[in-house]
Short mmCIF file of C-alpha atoms in Angstrom, two decimals:
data_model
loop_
_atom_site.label_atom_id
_atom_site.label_comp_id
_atom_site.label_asym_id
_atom_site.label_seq_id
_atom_site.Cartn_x
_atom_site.Cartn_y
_atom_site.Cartn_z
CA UNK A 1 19.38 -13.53 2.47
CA UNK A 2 22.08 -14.81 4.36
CA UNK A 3 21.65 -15.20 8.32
CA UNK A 4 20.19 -12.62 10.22
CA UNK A 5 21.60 -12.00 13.55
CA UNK A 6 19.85 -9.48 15.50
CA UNK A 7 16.36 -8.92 15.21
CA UNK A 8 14.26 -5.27 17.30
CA UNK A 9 11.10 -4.23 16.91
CA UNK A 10 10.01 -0.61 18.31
CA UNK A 11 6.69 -1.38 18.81
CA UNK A 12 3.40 0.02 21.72
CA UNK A 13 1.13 -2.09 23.67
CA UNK A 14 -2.20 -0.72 22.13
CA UNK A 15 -1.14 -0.26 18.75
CA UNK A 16 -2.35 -3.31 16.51
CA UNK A 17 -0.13 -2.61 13.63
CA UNK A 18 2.42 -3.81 16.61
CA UNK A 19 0.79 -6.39 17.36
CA UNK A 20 0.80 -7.34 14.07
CA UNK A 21 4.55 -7.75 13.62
CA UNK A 22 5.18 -9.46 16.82
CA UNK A 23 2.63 -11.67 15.66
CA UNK A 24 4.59 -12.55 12.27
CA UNK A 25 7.80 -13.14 14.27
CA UNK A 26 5.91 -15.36 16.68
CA UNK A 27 4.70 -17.45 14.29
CA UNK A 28 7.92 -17.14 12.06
CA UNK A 29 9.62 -18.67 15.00
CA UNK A 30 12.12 -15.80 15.07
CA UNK A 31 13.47 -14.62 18.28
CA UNK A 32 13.47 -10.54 18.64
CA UNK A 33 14.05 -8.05 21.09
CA UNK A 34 11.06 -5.30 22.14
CA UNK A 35 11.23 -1.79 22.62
CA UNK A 36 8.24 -0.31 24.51
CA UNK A 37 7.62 2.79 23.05
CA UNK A 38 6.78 5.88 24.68
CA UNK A 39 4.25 7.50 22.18
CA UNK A 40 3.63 10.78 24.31
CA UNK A 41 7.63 10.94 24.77
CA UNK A 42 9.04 8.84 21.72
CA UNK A 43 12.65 8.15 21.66
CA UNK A 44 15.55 9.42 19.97
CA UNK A 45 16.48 6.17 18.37
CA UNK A 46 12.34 5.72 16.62
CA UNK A 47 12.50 9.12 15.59
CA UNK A 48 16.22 8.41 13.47
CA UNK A 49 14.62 4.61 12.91
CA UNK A 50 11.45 6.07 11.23
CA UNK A 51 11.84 9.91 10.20
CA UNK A 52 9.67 9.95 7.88
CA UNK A 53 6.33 8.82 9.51
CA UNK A 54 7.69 8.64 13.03
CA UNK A 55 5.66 6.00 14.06
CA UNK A 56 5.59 2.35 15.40
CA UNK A 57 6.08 -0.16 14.57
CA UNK A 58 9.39 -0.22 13.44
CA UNK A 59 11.47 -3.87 13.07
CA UNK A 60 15.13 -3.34 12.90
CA UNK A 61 17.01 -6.40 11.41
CA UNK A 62 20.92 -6.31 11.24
CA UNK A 63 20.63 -2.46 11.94
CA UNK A 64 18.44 -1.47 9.47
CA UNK A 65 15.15 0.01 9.85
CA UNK A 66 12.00 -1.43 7.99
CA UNK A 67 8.75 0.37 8.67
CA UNK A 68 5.06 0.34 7.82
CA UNK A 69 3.40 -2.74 9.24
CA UNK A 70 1.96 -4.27 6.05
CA UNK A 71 5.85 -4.20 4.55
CA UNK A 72 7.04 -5.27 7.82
CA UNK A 73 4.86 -8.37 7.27
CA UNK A 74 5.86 -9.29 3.77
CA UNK A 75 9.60 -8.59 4.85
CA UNK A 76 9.76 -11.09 7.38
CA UNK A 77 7.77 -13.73 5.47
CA UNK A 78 10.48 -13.42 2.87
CA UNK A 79 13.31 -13.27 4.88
CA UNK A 80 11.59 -16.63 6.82
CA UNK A 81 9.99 -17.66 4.20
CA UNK A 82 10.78 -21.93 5.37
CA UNK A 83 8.36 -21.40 8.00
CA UNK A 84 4.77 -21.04 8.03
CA UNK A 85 4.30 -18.91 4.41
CA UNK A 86 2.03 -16.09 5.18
CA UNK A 87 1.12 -16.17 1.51
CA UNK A 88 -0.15 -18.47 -1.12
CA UNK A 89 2.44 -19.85 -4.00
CA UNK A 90 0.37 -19.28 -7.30
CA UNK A 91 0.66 -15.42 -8.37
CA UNK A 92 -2.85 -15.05 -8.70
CA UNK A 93 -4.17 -15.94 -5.02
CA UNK A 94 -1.26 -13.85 -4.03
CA UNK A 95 -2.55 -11.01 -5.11
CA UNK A 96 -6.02 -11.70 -4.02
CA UNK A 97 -4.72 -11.87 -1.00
CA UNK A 98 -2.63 -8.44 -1.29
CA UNK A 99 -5.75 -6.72 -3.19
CA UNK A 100 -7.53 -7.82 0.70
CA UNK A 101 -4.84 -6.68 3.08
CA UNK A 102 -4.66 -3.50 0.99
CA UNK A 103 -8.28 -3.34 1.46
CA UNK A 104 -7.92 -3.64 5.39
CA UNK A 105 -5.95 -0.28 5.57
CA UNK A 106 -7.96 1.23 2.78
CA UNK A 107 -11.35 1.35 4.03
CA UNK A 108 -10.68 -0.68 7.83
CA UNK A 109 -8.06 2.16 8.94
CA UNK A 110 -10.05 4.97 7.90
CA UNK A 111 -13.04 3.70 9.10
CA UNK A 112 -11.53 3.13 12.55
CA UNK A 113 -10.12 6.78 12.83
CA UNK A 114 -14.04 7.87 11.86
CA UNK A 115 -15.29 5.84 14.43
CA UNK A 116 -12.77 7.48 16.67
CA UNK A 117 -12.67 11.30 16.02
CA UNK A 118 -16.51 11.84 15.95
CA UNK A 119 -19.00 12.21 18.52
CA UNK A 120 -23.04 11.14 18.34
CA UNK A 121 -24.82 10.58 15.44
CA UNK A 122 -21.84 11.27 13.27
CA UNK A 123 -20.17 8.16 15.56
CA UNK A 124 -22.95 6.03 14.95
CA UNK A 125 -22.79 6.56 11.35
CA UNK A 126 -18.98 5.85 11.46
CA UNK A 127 -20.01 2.44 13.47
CA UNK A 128 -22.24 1.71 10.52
CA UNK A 129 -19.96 2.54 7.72
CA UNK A 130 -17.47 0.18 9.46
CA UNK A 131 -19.71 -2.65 9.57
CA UNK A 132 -20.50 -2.54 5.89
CA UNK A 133 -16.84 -2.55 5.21
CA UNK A 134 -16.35 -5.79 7.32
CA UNK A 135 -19.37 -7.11 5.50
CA UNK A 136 -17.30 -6.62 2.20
CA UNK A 137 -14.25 -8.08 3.66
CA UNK A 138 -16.42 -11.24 4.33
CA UNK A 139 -18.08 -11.32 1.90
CA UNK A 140 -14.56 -10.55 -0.70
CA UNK A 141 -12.89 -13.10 1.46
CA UNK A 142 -15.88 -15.80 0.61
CA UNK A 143 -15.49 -15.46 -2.74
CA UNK A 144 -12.13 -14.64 -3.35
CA UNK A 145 -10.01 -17.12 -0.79
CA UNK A 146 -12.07 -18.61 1.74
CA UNK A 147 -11.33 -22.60 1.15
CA UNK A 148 -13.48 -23.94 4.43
CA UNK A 149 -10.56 -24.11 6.71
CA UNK A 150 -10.46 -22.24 9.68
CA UNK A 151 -8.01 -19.58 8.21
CA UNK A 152 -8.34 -17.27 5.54
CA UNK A 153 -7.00 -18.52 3.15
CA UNK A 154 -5.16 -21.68 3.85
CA UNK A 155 -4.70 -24.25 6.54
CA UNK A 156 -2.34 -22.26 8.34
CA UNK A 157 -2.62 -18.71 9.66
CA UNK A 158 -1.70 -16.27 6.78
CA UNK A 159 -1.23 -12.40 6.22
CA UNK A 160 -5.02 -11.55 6.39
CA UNK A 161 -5.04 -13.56 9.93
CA UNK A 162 -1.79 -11.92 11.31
CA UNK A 163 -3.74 -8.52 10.04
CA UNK A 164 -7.04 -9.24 11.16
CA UNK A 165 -5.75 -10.86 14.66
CA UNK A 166 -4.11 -8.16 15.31
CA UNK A 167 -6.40 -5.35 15.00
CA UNK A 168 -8.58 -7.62 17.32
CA UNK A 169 -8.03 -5.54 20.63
CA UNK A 170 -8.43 -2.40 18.57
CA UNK A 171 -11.69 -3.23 17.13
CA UNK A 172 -13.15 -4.32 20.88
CA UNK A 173 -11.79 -0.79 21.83
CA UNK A 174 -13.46 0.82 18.89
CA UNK A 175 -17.07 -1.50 18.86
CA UNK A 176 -17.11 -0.27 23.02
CA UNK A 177 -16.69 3.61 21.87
CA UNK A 178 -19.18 3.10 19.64
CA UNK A 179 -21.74 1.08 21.75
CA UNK A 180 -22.17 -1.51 19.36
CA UNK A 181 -20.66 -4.80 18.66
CA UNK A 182 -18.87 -4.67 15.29
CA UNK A 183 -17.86 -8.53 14.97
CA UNK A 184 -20.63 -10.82 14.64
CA UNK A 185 -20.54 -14.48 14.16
CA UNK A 186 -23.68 -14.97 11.91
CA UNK A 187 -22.82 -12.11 10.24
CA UNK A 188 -19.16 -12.82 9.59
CA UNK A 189 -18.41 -15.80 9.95
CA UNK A 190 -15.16 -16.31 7.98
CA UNK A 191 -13.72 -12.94 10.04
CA UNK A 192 -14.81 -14.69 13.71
CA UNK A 193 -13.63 -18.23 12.58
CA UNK A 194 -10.03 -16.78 11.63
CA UNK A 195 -9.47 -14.57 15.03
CA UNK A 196 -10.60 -18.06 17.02
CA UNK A 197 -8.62 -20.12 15.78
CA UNK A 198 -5.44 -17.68 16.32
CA UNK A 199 -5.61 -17.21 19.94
CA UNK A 200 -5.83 -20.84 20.00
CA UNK A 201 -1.89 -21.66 18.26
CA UNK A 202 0.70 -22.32 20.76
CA UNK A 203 3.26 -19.27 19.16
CA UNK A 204 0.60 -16.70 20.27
CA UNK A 205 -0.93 -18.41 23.77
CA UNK A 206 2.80 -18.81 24.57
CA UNK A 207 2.89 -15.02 23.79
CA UNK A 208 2.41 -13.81 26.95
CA UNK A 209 4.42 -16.35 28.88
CA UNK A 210 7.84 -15.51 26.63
CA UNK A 211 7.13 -11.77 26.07
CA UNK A 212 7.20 -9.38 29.04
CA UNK A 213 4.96 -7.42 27.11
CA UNK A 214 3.91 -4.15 29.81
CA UNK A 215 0.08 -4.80 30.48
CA UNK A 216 -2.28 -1.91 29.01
CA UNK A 217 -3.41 0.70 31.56
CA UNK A 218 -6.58 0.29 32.75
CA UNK A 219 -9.43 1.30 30.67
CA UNK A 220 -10.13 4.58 32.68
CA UNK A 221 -6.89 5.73 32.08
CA UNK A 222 -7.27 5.28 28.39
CA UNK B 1 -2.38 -14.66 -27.51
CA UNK B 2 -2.76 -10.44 -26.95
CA UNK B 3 -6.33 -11.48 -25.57
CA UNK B 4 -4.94 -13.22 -23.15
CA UNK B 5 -3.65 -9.88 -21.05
CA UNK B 6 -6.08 -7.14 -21.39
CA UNK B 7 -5.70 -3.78 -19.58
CA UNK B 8 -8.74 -1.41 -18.58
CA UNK B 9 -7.42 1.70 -18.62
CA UNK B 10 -7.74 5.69 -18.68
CA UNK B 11 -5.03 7.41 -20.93
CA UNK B 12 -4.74 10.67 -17.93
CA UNK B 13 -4.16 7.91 -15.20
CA UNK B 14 -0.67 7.33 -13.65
CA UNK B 15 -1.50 4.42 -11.98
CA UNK B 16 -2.49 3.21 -15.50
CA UNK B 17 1.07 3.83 -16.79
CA UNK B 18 2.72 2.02 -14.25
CA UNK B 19 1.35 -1.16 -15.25
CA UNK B 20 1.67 -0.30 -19.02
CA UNK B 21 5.63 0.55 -18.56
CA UNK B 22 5.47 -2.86 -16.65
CA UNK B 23 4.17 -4.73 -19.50
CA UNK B 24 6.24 -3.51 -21.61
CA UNK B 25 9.32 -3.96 -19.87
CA UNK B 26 8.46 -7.69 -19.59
CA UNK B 27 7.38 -7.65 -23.17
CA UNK B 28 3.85 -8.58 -22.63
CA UNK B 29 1.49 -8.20 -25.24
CA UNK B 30 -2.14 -7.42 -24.42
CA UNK B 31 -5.06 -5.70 -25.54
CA UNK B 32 -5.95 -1.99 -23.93
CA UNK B 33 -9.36 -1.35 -23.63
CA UNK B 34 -9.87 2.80 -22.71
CA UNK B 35 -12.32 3.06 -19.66
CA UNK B 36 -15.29 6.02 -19.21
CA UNK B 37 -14.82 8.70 -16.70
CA UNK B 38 -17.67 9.20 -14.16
CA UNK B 39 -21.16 7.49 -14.42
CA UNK B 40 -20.53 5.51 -17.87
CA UNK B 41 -18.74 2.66 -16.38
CA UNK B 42 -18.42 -0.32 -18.29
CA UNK B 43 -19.93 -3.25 -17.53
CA UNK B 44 -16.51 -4.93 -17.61
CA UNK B 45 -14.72 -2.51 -15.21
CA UNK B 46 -17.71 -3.03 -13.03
CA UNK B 47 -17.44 -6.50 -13.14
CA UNK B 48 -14.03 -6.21 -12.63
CA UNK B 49 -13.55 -4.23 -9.92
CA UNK B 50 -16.24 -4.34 -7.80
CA UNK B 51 -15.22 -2.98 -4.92
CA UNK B 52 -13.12 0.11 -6.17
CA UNK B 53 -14.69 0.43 -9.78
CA UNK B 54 -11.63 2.06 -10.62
CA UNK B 55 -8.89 1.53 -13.29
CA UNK B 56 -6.25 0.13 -13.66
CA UNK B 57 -7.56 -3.52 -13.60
CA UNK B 58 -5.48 -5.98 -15.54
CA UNK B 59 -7.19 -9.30 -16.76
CA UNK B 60 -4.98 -12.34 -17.22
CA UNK B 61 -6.91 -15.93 -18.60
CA UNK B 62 -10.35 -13.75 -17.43
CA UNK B 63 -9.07 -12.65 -13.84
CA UNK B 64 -8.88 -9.43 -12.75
CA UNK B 65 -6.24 -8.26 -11.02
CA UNK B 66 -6.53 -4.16 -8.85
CA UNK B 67 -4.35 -2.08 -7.43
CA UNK B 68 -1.18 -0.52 -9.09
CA UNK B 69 1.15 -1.60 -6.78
CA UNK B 70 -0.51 -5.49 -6.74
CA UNK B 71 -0.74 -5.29 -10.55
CA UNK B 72 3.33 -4.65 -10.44
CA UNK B 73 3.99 -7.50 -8.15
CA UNK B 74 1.90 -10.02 -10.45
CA UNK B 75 3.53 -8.59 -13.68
CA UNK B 76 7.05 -9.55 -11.92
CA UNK B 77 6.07 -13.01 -10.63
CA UNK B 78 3.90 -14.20 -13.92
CA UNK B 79 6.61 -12.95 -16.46
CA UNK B 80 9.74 -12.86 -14.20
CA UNK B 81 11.91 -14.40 -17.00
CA UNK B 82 10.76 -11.58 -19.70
CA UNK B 83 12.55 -9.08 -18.71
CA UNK B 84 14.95 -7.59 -15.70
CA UNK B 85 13.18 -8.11 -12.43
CA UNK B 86 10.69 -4.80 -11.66
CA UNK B 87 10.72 -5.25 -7.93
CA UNK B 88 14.35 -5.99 -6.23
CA UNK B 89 15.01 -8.98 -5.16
CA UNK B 90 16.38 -8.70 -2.20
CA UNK B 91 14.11 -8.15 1.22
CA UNK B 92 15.49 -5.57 2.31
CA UNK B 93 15.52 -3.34 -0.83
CA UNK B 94 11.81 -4.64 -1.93
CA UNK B 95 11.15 -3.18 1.62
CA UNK B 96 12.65 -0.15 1.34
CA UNK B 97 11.37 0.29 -2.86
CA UNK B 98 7.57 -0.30 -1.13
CA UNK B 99 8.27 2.25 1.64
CA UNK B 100 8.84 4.91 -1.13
CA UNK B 101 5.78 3.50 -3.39
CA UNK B 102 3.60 3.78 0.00
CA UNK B 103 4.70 7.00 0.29
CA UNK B 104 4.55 8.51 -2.83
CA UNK B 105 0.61 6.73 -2.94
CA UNK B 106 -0.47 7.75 0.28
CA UNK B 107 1.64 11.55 0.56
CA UNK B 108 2.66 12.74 -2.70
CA UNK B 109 0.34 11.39 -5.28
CA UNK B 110 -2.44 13.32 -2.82
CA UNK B 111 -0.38 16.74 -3.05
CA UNK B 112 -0.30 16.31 -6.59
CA UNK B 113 -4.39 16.12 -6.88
CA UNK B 114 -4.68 18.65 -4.21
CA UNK B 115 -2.17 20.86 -6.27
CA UNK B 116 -4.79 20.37 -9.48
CA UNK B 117 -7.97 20.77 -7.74
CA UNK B 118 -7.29 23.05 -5.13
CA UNK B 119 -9.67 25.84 -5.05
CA UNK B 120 -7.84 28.56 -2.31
CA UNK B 121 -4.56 29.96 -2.33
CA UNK B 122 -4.23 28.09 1.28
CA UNK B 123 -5.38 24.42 -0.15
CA UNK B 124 -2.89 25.16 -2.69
CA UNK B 125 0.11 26.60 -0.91
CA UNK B 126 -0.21 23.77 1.51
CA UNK B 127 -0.30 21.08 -1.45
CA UNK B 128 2.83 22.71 -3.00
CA UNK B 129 4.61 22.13 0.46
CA UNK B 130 3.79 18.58 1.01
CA UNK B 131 4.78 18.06 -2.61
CA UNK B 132 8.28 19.65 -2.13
CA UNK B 133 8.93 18.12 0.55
CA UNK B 134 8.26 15.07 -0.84
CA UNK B 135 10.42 15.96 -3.81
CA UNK B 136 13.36 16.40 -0.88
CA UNK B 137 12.71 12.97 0.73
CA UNK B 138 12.67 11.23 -2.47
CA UNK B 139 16.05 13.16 -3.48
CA UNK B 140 17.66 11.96 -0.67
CA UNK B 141 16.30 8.23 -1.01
CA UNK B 142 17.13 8.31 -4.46
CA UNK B 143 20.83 9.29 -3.23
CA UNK B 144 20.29 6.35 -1.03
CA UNK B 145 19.05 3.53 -3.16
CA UNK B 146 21.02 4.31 -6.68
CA UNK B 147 24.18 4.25 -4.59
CA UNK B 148 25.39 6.23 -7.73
CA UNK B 149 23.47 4.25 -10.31
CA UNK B 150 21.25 5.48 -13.33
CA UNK B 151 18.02 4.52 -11.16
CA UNK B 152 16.51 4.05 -7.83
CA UNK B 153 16.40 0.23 -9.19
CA UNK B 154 19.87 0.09 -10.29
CA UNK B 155 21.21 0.01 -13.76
CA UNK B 156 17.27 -0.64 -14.96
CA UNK B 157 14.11 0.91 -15.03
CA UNK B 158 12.79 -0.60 -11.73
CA UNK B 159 9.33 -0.36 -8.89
CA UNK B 160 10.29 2.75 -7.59
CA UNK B 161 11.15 4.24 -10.88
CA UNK B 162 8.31 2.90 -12.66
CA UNK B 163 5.80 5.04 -9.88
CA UNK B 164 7.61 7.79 -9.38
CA UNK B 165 8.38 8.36 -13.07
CA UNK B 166 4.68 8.03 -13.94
CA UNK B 167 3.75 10.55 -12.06
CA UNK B 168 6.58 13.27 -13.94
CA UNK B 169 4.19 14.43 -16.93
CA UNK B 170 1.73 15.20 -14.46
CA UNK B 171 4.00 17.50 -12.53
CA UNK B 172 4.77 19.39 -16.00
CA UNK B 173 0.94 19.96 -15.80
CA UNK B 174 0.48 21.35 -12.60
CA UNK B 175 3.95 24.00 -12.95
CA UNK B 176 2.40 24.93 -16.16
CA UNK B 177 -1.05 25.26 -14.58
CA UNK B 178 0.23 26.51 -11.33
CA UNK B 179 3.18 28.59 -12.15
CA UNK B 180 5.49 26.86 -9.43
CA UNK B 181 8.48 25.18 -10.15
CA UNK B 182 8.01 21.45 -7.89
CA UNK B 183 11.45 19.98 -9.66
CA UNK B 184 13.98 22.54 -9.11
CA UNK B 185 17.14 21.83 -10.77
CA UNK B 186 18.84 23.73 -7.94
CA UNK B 187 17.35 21.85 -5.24
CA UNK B 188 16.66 18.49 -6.93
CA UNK B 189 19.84 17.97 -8.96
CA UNK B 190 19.48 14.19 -9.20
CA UNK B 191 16.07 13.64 -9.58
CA UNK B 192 16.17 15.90 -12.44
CA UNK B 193 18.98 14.21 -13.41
CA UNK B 194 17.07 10.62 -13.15
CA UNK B 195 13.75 11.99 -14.66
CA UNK B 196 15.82 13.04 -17.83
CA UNK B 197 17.32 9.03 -17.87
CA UNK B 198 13.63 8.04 -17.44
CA UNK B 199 11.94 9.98 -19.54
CA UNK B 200 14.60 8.70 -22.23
CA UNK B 201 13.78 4.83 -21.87
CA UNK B 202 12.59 3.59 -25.21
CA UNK B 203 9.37 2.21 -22.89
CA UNK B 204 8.59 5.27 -21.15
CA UNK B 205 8.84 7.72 -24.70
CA UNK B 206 6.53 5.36 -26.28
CA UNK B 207 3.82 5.39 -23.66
CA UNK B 208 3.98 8.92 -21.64
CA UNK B 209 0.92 10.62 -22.50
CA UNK B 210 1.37 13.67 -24.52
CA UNK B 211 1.87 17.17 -22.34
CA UNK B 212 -0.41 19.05 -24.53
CA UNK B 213 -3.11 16.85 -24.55
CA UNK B 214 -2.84 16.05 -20.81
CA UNK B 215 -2.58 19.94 -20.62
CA UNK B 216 -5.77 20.07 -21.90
CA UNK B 217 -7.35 17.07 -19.82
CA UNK B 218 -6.40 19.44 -16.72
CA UNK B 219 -7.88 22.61 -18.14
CA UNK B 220 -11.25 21.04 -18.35
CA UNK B 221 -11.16 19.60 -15.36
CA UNK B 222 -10.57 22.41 -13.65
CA UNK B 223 -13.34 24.37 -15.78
CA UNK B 224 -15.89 21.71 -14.76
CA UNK B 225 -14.74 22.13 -10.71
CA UNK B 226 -15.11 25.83 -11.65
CA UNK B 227 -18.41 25.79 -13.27
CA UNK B 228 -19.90 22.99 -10.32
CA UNK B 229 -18.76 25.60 -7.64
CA UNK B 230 -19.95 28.48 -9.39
CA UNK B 231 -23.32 26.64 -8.84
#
């Protein structure tokens, strides 16, 4: 692809599918403009960007609108592809890796919005059902990729980090609805591992320095 | 060498079809192994697919590969010089081809099943209108991404195609079953136009499944959803 000049992504504080993609383009090295949205009062230009789903995030690249997160992420790792590959060479452990990140908004997504629209009981249940699916992650991810490194799958942070770090915030928001830690260290080791050694690279601790990114409101406004 | 490549399969499945067109196209030879329905499993499938136990799983050298869409991407990296390129090459297009294949698996595939097993007049009415308007989204990316070509891929069967197309037989089925008409000639001109082109590849006439027979598959499923509710 030959040089791209101008680089937007329509994105929202809380949302971790954002955070996501600014993640990719941190680590990509690419420099991008941000677009708070509004998602009470979105804007003309995100609804014409994304008609179909109307949602963030949205990356615009030379005027043209790419949507989705997960193709957002495979997008810019081809488009950047000299810098820090977010996936594996060899066909095969690339679509181990895929068959994972598909997993993630398979039974991870779902499982949030369960957690999220129920009440009680039917929450704690949710909570559970969310912790087995991490347990499969970890446990897919330990025999499927894991190589002893501190990422996923490689010495470098890869697609299942960039996906995993960031849904971080949103699974803190969704273990304190539920009451109950859903990360655990002895329990998933390969999952905590991964999200500590991301807030530790320089392209995301320099994050908050380079980004004006609007703080979140305070949790009682939430 | 065919037991290199084997394919766990179920002849109604779409998803199945995909990756079969996909072999084809790249001129793969492998084995086809037809998969149970319900709680007969095979020990292979399980094995397999552990996490989804569904089809289609492909096995290449003894490793599985799941997921359609995955399955696609592997066929085009492993055996990219056997035939014309299934996903496009460049990022921006592969984008946009996976935007429609996300679409069609997580919004239109759905109103298809909810168009065969739904059991009101409201579950279906509101199935048949998420599938339309599918159909009218997909017209006008089709219009889009051809830019006047024979498919959404170009001048070959391509991703987009390959999904979209598998899914045509299918939607014979439910207007039979239903008595709705999903591809309209008068408001669908080019996809009609394109399904005729795709149902005419040499690839996709030798492996669509049979309307009768599928005709049939559908009948007795919705005979067993009949009799369980009865109960």
């Amino acid at each position: 692809m030959e040089e791209v000049k101008e680089v937007k992504l329509h994105g929202y504080v809380k949302s971790g599918y954002s955070t996501m993609v600014h993640y990719a383009l941190r680590l990509k090295g690419v420099c991008y403009e941000y677009v708070e949205e509004d998602l009470k009062n979105k804007s003309e230009e995100l609804l014409s960007l994304n008609p179909v789903y109307k949602k963030v995030p949205v990356l615009v690249v030379d005027g043209r609108p790419i949507a989705e997160s997960l193709i957002i992420l495979e997008f810019v790792d081809e488009v950047w592809k000299d810098n820090n590959p977010f996936l594996p060479q060899d066909p095969y452990e690339r679509a181990k890796v895929r068959f994972w990140a598909q997993f993630f908004y398979q039974k991870l997504v779902p499982g949030g919005y369960a957690i999220r629209n129920s009440e009680g009981e039917a929450r704690k249940k949710a909570a559970e059902e969310f912790v087995d699916s991490l347990i499969i992650l970890e446990e897919g991810l330990r025999k499927d990729l894991y190589t002893g490194v501190p990422f996923i799958h490689g010495e470098r942070p890869g697609l299942l980090d960039v996906i995993l770090s960031g849904s971080h915030s949103t699974f803190n928001y969704l273990g304190g609805l539920a009451g109950v830690k859903l990360l655990e260290k002895e329990r998933m080791p390969i999952l905590c591992s991964s999200l500590d050694a991301f807030v530790e690279l320089d392209a995301i601790k320099s994050m908050a320095q380079d980004f004006k990114i609007p703080k979140p409101p305070a949790p009682s406004a939430a | 060498m065919a037991k290199e490549v084997k394919l766990l399969g179920q002849w109604v499945s779409p998803y199945v079809l995909r990756v079969q067109i996909a072999l084809e196209l790249k001129g793969v030879s492998y084995e086809y192994l037809e998969q149970q329905f319900g709680e007969n499993k095979s020990e292979l499938l399980l094995k397999s697919n552990p996490v989804y136990k569904k089809v289609p799983v492909l096995i290449h050298k003894d490793r599985p590969i799941c997921e359609s869409a995955i399955i696609l991407q592997y066929i085009d990296e492993v055996w990219g010089a056997g035939g014309p390129a299934v996903l496009p090459s460049d990022p921006y297009e592969r984008a946009i081809a996976c935007f429609w294949v996300s679409y069609i698996d997580d919004k239109f595939g759905p109103s298809l099943v909810g168009l065969i097993r739904g059991k009101t007049d409201e579950e279906n009415a509101a199935a048949a209108e998420q599938a339309i308007l599918g159909l009218e989204l997909l017209e006008e990316a089709y219009e889009k991404s051809s830019r006047g070509k024979r498919f959404f891929g170009g001048d070959d069967v391509g991703y987009l195609d390959i999904v979209l197309g598998s899914s045509l037989r299918w939607i014979e089925v439910i207007e039979i079953m239903r008595g709705i008409k999903l591809l309209d000639n008068a408001k669908f001109p080019l996809l009609m136009a394109w399904a005729e082109r795709f149902r005419a590849a040499a690839v996709v006439k030798k492996l669509m499944p049979e309307a009768g027979k599928l005709m049939e598959y559908a009948k007795e499923v919705q005979a067993r959803m009949n009799a369980a509710a009865a109960n």
